[in-house]
Coordinates of C-alpha atoms in Angstrom, one line a residue:
M73 CA -4.6 -32.6 -34.0
S74 CA -5.1 -29.0 -33.0
L75 CA -2.2 -26.6 -32.4
T76 CA -3.3 -26.3 -28.8
T77 CA -3.2 -30.0 -28.4
I78 CA 0.2 -30.3 -30.0
S79 CA 1.6 -27.5 -27.7
S80 CA 0.2 -29.1 -24.6
Y81 CA 1.7 -32.5 -25.7
Q82 CA 5.1 -30.9 -26.4
M83 CA 5.0 -29.1 -22.8
D84 CA 4.0 -32.5 -21.1
Q85 CA 6.8 -34.2 -23.0
Q86 CA 9.4 -31.7 -21.9
Q87 CA 8.3 -31.9 -18.3
Q88 CA 8.6 -35.7 -18.5
D89 CA 12.0 -35.4 -20.0
S90 CA 13.2 -33.1 -17.3
I91 CA 12.0 -35.6 -14.6
N92 CA 13.6 -38.5 -16.4
F93 CA 16.8 -36.4 -16.6
F94 CA 16.9 -35.8 -12.9
N95 CA 16.0 -39.4 -12.1
I96 CA 19.3 -40.6 -13.6
L97 CA 21.3 -38.1 -11.4
S98 CA 22.7 -38.9 -8.0
S99 CA 21.0 -37.2 -5.0
D100 CA 24.2 -35.3 -4.2
L101 CA 24.2 -33.8 -7.7
T102 CA 20.5 -33.0 -7.5
Q103 CA 21.0 -31.3 -4.3
L104 CA 23.8 -29.2 -5.7
I105 CA 21.7 -28.1 -8.7
L106 CA 18.6 -27.1 -6.5
S107 CA 20.8 -25.3 -4.0
H108 CA 21.7 -22.7 -6.5
L109 CA 18.1 -21.9 -7.4
P110 CA 16.3 -18.7 -5.8
I111 CA 14.3 -19.6 -2.6
R112 CA 11.0 -19.1 -4.4
S113 CA 12.0 -21.8 -7.0
I114 CA 13.3 -24.1 -4.2
I115 CA 9.9 -23.9 -2.4
R116 CA 8.2 -24.9 -5.6
C117 CA 10.6 -27.7 -6.3
S118 CA 9.9 -29.1 -2.8
A119 CA 6.4 -29.9 -3.9
V120 CA 7.4 -31.7 -7.2
C121 CA 8.1 -35.1 -5.8
K122 CA 9.0 -36.9 -2.6
Q123 CA 12.7 -37.2 -3.6
W124 CA 13.0 -33.4 -4.1
H125 CA 11.0 -32.7 -1.0
S126 CA 13.3 -35.0 0.9
I127 CA 16.5 -33.2 -0.4
T128 CA 15.3 -29.6 0.2
T129 CA 14.0 -30.3 3.6
D130 CA 17.2 -32.1 4.7
P131 CA 19.2 -30.2 7.3
S132 CA 22.3 -30.7 5.2
F133 CA 20.7 -28.9 2.2
P134 CA 23.3 -26.0 1.7
T135 CA 21.0 -23.3 0.3
T136 CA 21.1 -21.4 3.6
A137 CA 24.9 -20.8 3.0
I138 CA 24.5 -20.2 -0.7
T139 CA 21.4 -18.1 -0.9
A140 CA 19.4 -17.2 2.2
T141 CA 22.1 -15.5 4.3
T142 CA 23.6 -13.5 1.5
T143 CA 20.3 -12.4 -0.3
P144 CA 18.0 -10.4 1.8
W145 CA 14.4 -9.7 0.8
F146 CA 12.9 -6.2 0.9
F147 CA 9.7 -5.9 2.7
I148 CA 7.1 -3.0 2.8
Y149 CA 4.3 -3.2 5.3
G150 CA 1.5 -0.5 4.9
R151 CA -0.8 0.1 7.7
N152 CA -4.2 1.8 7.6
N153 CA -5.2 3.4 11.0
I154 CA -8.9 3.3 10.3
F155 CA -9.5 0.0 8.6
T156 CA -7.0 -2.9 9.6
K157 CA -8.4 -4.9 6.7
N158 CA -6.6 -2.4 4.3
N159 CA -3.3 -3.3 5.7
Q160 CA -1.0 -4.8 3.1
A161 CA 2.5 -6.4 3.0
F162 CA 4.8 -7.0 0.0
A163 CA 8.0 -8.8 -0.2
F164 CA 10.6 -8.3 -3.0
D165 CA 13.1 -11.0 -4.1
P166 CA 16.1 -9.2 -5.6
I167 CA 17.3 -12.4 -7.4
S168 CA 14.1 -13.0 -9.3
N169 CA 13.3 -9.1 -9.4
E170 CA 9.7 -9.9 -8.3
W171 CA 7.3 -8.8 -5.6
I172 CA 5.0 -11.0 -3.9
K173 CA 1.9 -9.9 -1.9
L174 CA 1.8 -11.4 1.5
P175 CA -1.6 -12.7 2.8
N176 CA -2.9 -10.8 5.9
N177 CA -2.9 -14.0 7.9
H178 CA 0.9 -13.7 8.0
F179 CA 0.4 -11.0 10.6
P180 CA -1.2 -10.9 14.1
P181 CA -4.8 -9.5 14.2
S182 CA -3.7 -7.2 17.1
I183 CA -1.6 -4.9 14.9
S184 CA -2.8 -1.4 15.5
Q185 CA -1.5 2.2 15.7
E186 CA 0.2 1.2 18.9
S187 CA 2.1 -1.7 17.3
S188 CA 5.5 -1.9 15.8
L189 CA 6.4 -4.5 13.1
I190 CA 9.9 -5.2 11.8
G191 CA 11.8 -8.1 10.3
S192 CA 15.3 -9.4 10.7
G193 CA 17.1 -12.7 10.7
G194 CA 14.3 -14.7 9.2
F195 CA 11.7 -13.5 11.7
F196 CA 9.0 -10.9 11.9
F197 CA 8.6 -9.1 15.3
N198 CA 5.9 -7.1 16.6
T199 CA 5.7 -4.9 19.8
N200 CA 2.6 -3.8 21.3
A201 CA 3.0 -1.9 24.5
N202 CA 5.2 -4.4 26.5
H203 CA 4.0 -7.4 24.6
F204 CA 6.5 -8.9 22.2
S205 CA 5.6 -11.5 19.6
F206 CA 7.4 -13.2 16.7
S207 CA 6.9 -15.3 13.6
T208 CA 9.1 -16.9 11.0
I209 CA 8.9 -15.0 7.7
L210 CA 6.6 -16.5 5.0
K211 CA 5.4 -19.2 7.4
P212 CA 3.0 -17.5 9.9
F213 CA 3.1 -19.0 13.4
W214 CA 3.0 -16.2 16.0
G215 CA 4.3 -17.0 19.4
E216 CA 4.8 -14.6 22.4
T217 CA 7.7 -14.1 24.9
E218 CA 7.4 -12.9 28.4
P219 CA 6.5 -9.2 28.5
L220 CA 9.1 -6.6 27.9
K221 CA 10.0 -4.7 31.1
Y222 CA 9.0 -1.3 29.4
S223 CA 6.2 -0.3 27.2
R224 CA 7.6 0.5 23.8
L225 CA 6.7 2.1 20.4
N226 CA 8.9 1.7 17.4
P227 CA 11.9 0.3 19.1
L228 CA 15.2 -0.6 17.5
I229 CA 15.5 -4.4 17.2
G230 CA 18.4 -6.5 16.3
V231 CA 18.9 -10.2 15.8
V232 CA 22.1 -11.3 17.7
D233 CA 22.1 -14.9 16.5
H234 CA 19.7 -16.9 14.3
G235 CA 18.7 -19.7 16.9
C236 CA 18.4 -23.1 15.7
C237 CA 16.0 -25.2 13.6
S238 CA 14.9 -28.8 13.5
N239 CA 12.1 -30.8 12.2
L240 CA 10.2 -30.3 15.5
Q241 CA 10.8 -26.7 16.6
V242 CA 12.2 -23.3 15.8
N243 CA 13.9 -21.5 18.7
L244 CA 13.6 -17.7 19.0
P245 CA 17.0 -16.2 18.3
K246 CA 18.8 -13.9 20.8
I247 CA 17.5 -10.4 20.2
I248 CA 18.2 -6.9 21.4
V249 CA 15.5 -4.3 21.9
V250 CA 16.7 -0.6 22.2
G251 CA 14.7 2.6 22.9
G252 CA 11.1 3.2 21.8
V253 CA 9.8 3.5 25.4
R254 CA 6.9 5.9 25.6
F255 CA 6.4 8.8 28.1
I256 CA 3.3 8.3 30.3
G257 CA 2.1 11.6 31.5
G258 CA 5.8 12.9 31.3
L259 CA 6.7 10.8 34.4
I260 CA 9.2 8.3 32.8
D261 CA 12.9 9.0 33.5
I262 CA 15.2 9.7 30.7
E263 CA 17.2 6.5 31.6
D264 CA 14.1 4.5 31.4
H265 CA 13.0 5.6 27.9
L266 CA 16.5 4.8 26.5
A267 CA 16.3 1.3 28.1
V268 CA 17.9 -1.7 26.5
E269 CA 16.7 -5.2 26.8
I270 CA 18.1 -8.6 25.6
Y271 CA 16.1 -11.7 25.4
N272 CA 17.2 -14.7 27.4
Q273 CA 16.0 -17.7 25.7
I274 CA 16.8 -20.1 28.5
S275 CA 14.8 -18.3 31.0
N276 CA 12.3 -16.9 28.6
S277 CA 12.8 -13.4 30.1
W278 CA 14.3 -10.1 29.3
D279 CA 17.7 -9.0 30.7
L280 CA 18.0 -5.3 31.5
C281 CA 21.2 -3.7 30.1
P282 CA 22.8 -0.3 30.3
P283 CA 20.6 2.4 28.6
L284 CA 21.4 4.1 25.3
P285 CA 23.5 7.2 26.0
A286 CA 21.8 10.3 26.8
D287 CA 22.8 12.1 23.6
F288 CA 20.0 10.1 22.0
R289 CA 17.2 11.2 24.3
S290 CA 15.6 13.7 21.8
G291 CA 14.9 10.8 19.6
N292 CA 14.8 7.1 20.8
S293 CA 12.8 5.2 18.2
S294 CA 13.3 3.8 14.8
Q295 CA 11.7 6.9 13.4
S296 CA 14.8 8.9 14.1
L297 CA 17.5 6.3 14.5
S298 CA 18.9 3.5 12.4
S299 CA 20.7 0.4 13.8
T300 CA 22.7 -2.4 12.4
L301 CA 24.6 -5.4 13.9
F302 CA 28.3 -5.6 12.8
G303 CA 30.3 -8.5 14.4
S304 CA 29.7 -8.4 18.0
K305 CA 28.6 -4.8 18.1
F306 CA 25.0 -3.3 17.9
Y307 CA 25.4 0.1 16.2
V308 CA 22.9 3.0 16.8
F309 CA 23.1 6.0 14.5
G310 CA 21.1 9.3 14.6
I311 CA 19.5 9.7 11.0
H312 CA 19.5 13.5 11.5
S313 CA 21.9 14.2 14.3
C314 CA 24.7 11.8 12.9
F315 CA 25.5 10.7 16.4
V316 CA 26.9 7.1 16.4
T317 CA 27.7 4.6 19.2
F318 CA 27.7 0.8 19.6
F319 CA 26.7 -1.7 22.2
D320 CA 29.3 -4.3 22.9
L321 CA 27.2 -7.5 23.1
E322 CA 30.0 -9.4 24.9
N323 CA 30.8 -6.9 27.6
R324 CA 27.3 -5.3 27.5
V325 CA 28.6 -1.6 27.6
W326 CA 28.1 1.3 25.2
S327 CA 30.9 3.1 23.5
R328 CA 31.5 6.7 23.6
V329 CA 29.2 8.8 21.3
Q330 CA 30.9 10.2 18.1
T331 CA 29.7 12.2 15.2
L332 CA 29.8 10.7 11.7
R333 CA 28.7 13.3 9.2
P334 CA 30.2 13.6 5.6
P335 CA 30.0 17.0 4.1
G336 CA 26.7 18.3 3.0
V337 CA 24.8 15.3 4.5
I338 CA 21.1 16.0 5.2
I339 CA 19.9 12.5 6.2
S340 CA 21.8 9.2 6.5
F341 CA 21.5 5.6 7.6
L342 CA 24.1 3.2 9.0
I343 CA 24.0 -0.2 7.3
S344 CA 26.2 -3.4 7.6
C345 CA 26.5 -4.5 4.0
S346 CA 28.9 -6.5 2.0
G347 CA 31.0 -7.5 5.0
Q348 CA 31.6 -3.9 5.9
L349 CA 30.2 -0.9 7.7
M350 CA 28.6 1.6 5.4
L351 CA 26.8 4.9 5.5
A352 CA 24.1 5.7 3.0
G353 CA 22.9 9.2 2.8
L354 CA 21.4 12.2 1.0
C355 CA 23.8 15.1 0.4
N356 CA 23.0 18.7 -0.8
D357 CA 25.7 21.0 -2.2
S358 CA 26.1 23.6 -5.0
C359 CA 25.5 20.9 -7.7
G360 CA 22.1 19.9 -6.1
P361 CA 21.0 16.8 -4.3
S362 CA 22.8 13.3 -4.5
F363 CA 22.6 10.0 -2.7
C364 CA 25.9 8.6 -1.8
L365 CA 27.4 5.5 -0.1
W366 CA 30.5 5.6 2.1
R367 CA 32.6 2.9 3.5
I368 CA 33.4 3.3 7.3
D369 CA 36.6 2.3 8.9
E370 CA 35.3 0.7 12.2
M371 CA 38.5 1.5 14.1
T372 CA 38.7 5.2 13.3
M373 CA 35.2 5.9 12.1
E374 CA 36.6 7.7 9.0
F375 CA 34.7 7.4 5.8
S376 CA 35.5 7.1 2.2
E377 CA 33.1 7.5 -0.7
V378 CA 32.1 4.2 -2.5
A379 CA 29.3 5.2 -5.0
I380 CA 26.7 7.8 -6.0
M381 CA 23.2 6.9 -7.1
P382 CA 22.5 7.8 -10.8
H383 CA 20.7 11.0 -10.9
E384 CA 17.8 9.7 -12.9
L385 CA 17.1 7.2 -10.2
L386 CA 17.0 10.0 -7.6
N387 CA 14.6 11.9 -9.8
Y388 CA 12.5 8.7 -10.0
L389 CA 12.3 8.5 -6.2
F390 CA 11.3 12.3 -5.9
D391 CA 9.2 14.0 -8.5
S392 CA 8.7 17.3 -6.8
D393 CA 10.9 20.3 -5.9
E394 CA 9.3 21.0 -2.5
D395 CA 11.7 21.7 0.4
D396 CA 10.4 18.8 2.4
R397 CA 10.4 16.1 -0.4
F398 CA 13.3 14.2 1.1
A399 CA 11.6 13.8 4.6
T400 CA 10.0 10.5 3.4
L401 CA 13.4 9.0 2.3
K402 CA 14.3 5.7 3.9
C403 CA 17.1 3.2 3.4
V404 CA 17.7 -0.4 4.7
G405 CA 20.3 -3.0 3.6
F406 CA 22.0 -6.2 4.4
G407 CA 24.2 -8.8 2.6
N408 CA 25.2 -7.3 -0.8
F409 CA 22.0 -5.2 -1.2
I410 CA 20.9 -1.7 -0.2
F411 CA 17.3 -0.6 -0.7
V412 CA 16.3 3.1 -0.9
F413 CA 12.6 4.0 -1.1
N414 CA 10.1 6.7 -0.6
E415 CA 7.4 6.4 1.9
E416 CA 5.2 8.8 0.1
N417 CA 2.1 7.2 -1.3
R418 CA 1.6 9.5 -4.3
R419 CA 3.9 7.6 -6.4
N420 CA 3.0 4.1 -5.2
Y421 CA 6.1 3.9 -2.9
P422 CA 9.0 3.8 -5.6
A423 CA 12.2 2.2 -4.6
C424 CA 15.6 1.3 -6.1
V425 CA 18.2 -1.2 -5.1
C426 CA 22.1 -1.2 -5.2
E427 CA 23.8 -4.4 -5.5
I428 CA 27.5 -4.3 -4.2
S429 CA 30.1 -6.7 -5.2
S430 CA 33.4 -6.3 -3.1
S431 CA 36.9 -7.2 -3.4
L432 CA 39.8 -6.4 -1.1
T433 CA 40.6 -3.2 -2.9
S434 CA 37.3 -1.9 -4.2
S435 CA 33.6 -2.2 -4.3
K436 CA 31.5 -2.3 -7.5
C437 CA 27.9 -0.9 -7.3
S438 CA 25.1 -1.7 -9.6
W439 CA 21.9 0.4 -9.3
R440 CA 18.4 -0.3 -10.7
K441 CA 14.8 0.5 -10.2
V442 CA 12.7 -2.0 -8.1
P443 CA 9.5 -2.8 -10.1
N444 CA 6.2 -1.2 -9.0
L445 CA 4.2 -2.8 -6.3
P446 CA 1.7 -5.3 -7.5
E447 CA -1.8 -3.7 -7.8
P448 CA -4.1 -3.0 -6.2
V449 CA -2.2 -1.1 -3.5
N450 CA -4.3 0.6 -0.7
R451 CA -3.5 4.0 0.7
F452 CA -1.7 3.7 4.1
H453 CA -1.3 6.1 7.0
K454 CA 2.2 4.6 7.7
V455 CA 4.6 2.5 5.7
I456 CA 7.3 0.5 7.3
G457 CA 10.3 -0.8 5.2
F458 CA 12.9 -3.4 6.3
C459 CA 14.9 -6.2 4.9
S460 CA 15.6 -9.8 6.1
T461 CA 17.1 -13.0 5.0
I462 CA 14.7 -15.8 4.4
T463 CA 15.4 -19.0 6.4
L464 CA 14.3 -21.7 3.9
H465 CA 14.2 -24.5 6.6
H466 CA 11.8 -22.4 8.7
I467 CA 9.4 -22.4 5.7
L468 CA 9.7 -26.1 4.6
H469 CA 9.8 -27.8 7.9
K470 CA 6.7 -28.4 9.9
V471 CA 6.8 -26.3 13.0
T472 CA 5.0 -27.8 15.9
T473 CA 6.3 -25.8 18.9
Y474 CA 8.1 -22.6 19.7
K475 CA 10.3 -22.3 22.6

């Protein structure tokens, strides 16, 4: 018997032993074991046998509480303005520390220079003029809502709630769309181009809400603003201006505009992370540039430093001394993870991740590099980065209708 045959026999025997082991376990214990696996492993396990498929697709399967809502994936979508076939999307799972390349059929064929793609709450969203479409992440099935009241480019989008899921349908969650309205011949009023709309699932229509405060009129899109949902408040923050306000989702009013600028900050991003409001930004002082994290007191809007990115990681993100080298810095986060990345294509879009473990008295931050994107990577005219949780039930259930 050859070594190859012996090795193959041993592998088959190990697999059979594993199956036999699980066969003697109760369904409850099997469910508990599977629920602690990363999402990619759970998806694979669902195809092993009928019993495991039944367990992982059961609405009572607890992985959403254990894994999906606490561990966001990091997505990079690259767009080529000349050849749409060169568009690419990648998803990074911080638990397995691996990238996967998403097929092009995950995205609508209508994506163009006038489209905006973002992900949140287990969904991809795409705006094109006043058209608004959506799909569950990792299971492409694009649906379209009634048209938005205003034509938009790169708006801020927030998922207010996650909707519901059953074996028959996946409901679009309640979402808020802010800004991004384009000027047409310079004839749109300031109030219009700061417009806020909230999707009404019952009537399949968009409710017009009070506009974003006029302090944000010089930049009203995701190119110059960051946003985050924290509790019942949708925060909007100026990446360069450091203006901050929030929209009260219950009373549908905006708060007064304040300034949130730690000393030396050049560019910063507001993030809801680790159950708290945080600011992540690049500082420049006499000691040189540094990337810092601050915890924000929601009541007073005062800040306290939590962590500083190791200097070697910052050098990894930026390999030049040019004055504008930080212009391509972006930062997104959710759950216990903050992702910092460089949109510049010269270095294959390098990124790093900070994992935060919090207690009542302190936060411990662990920084590391994100592996390189899987080759081949095309050259893009624009790169969009965002993070979102993965809703496992949306992936494993057969979706027949969207509502």
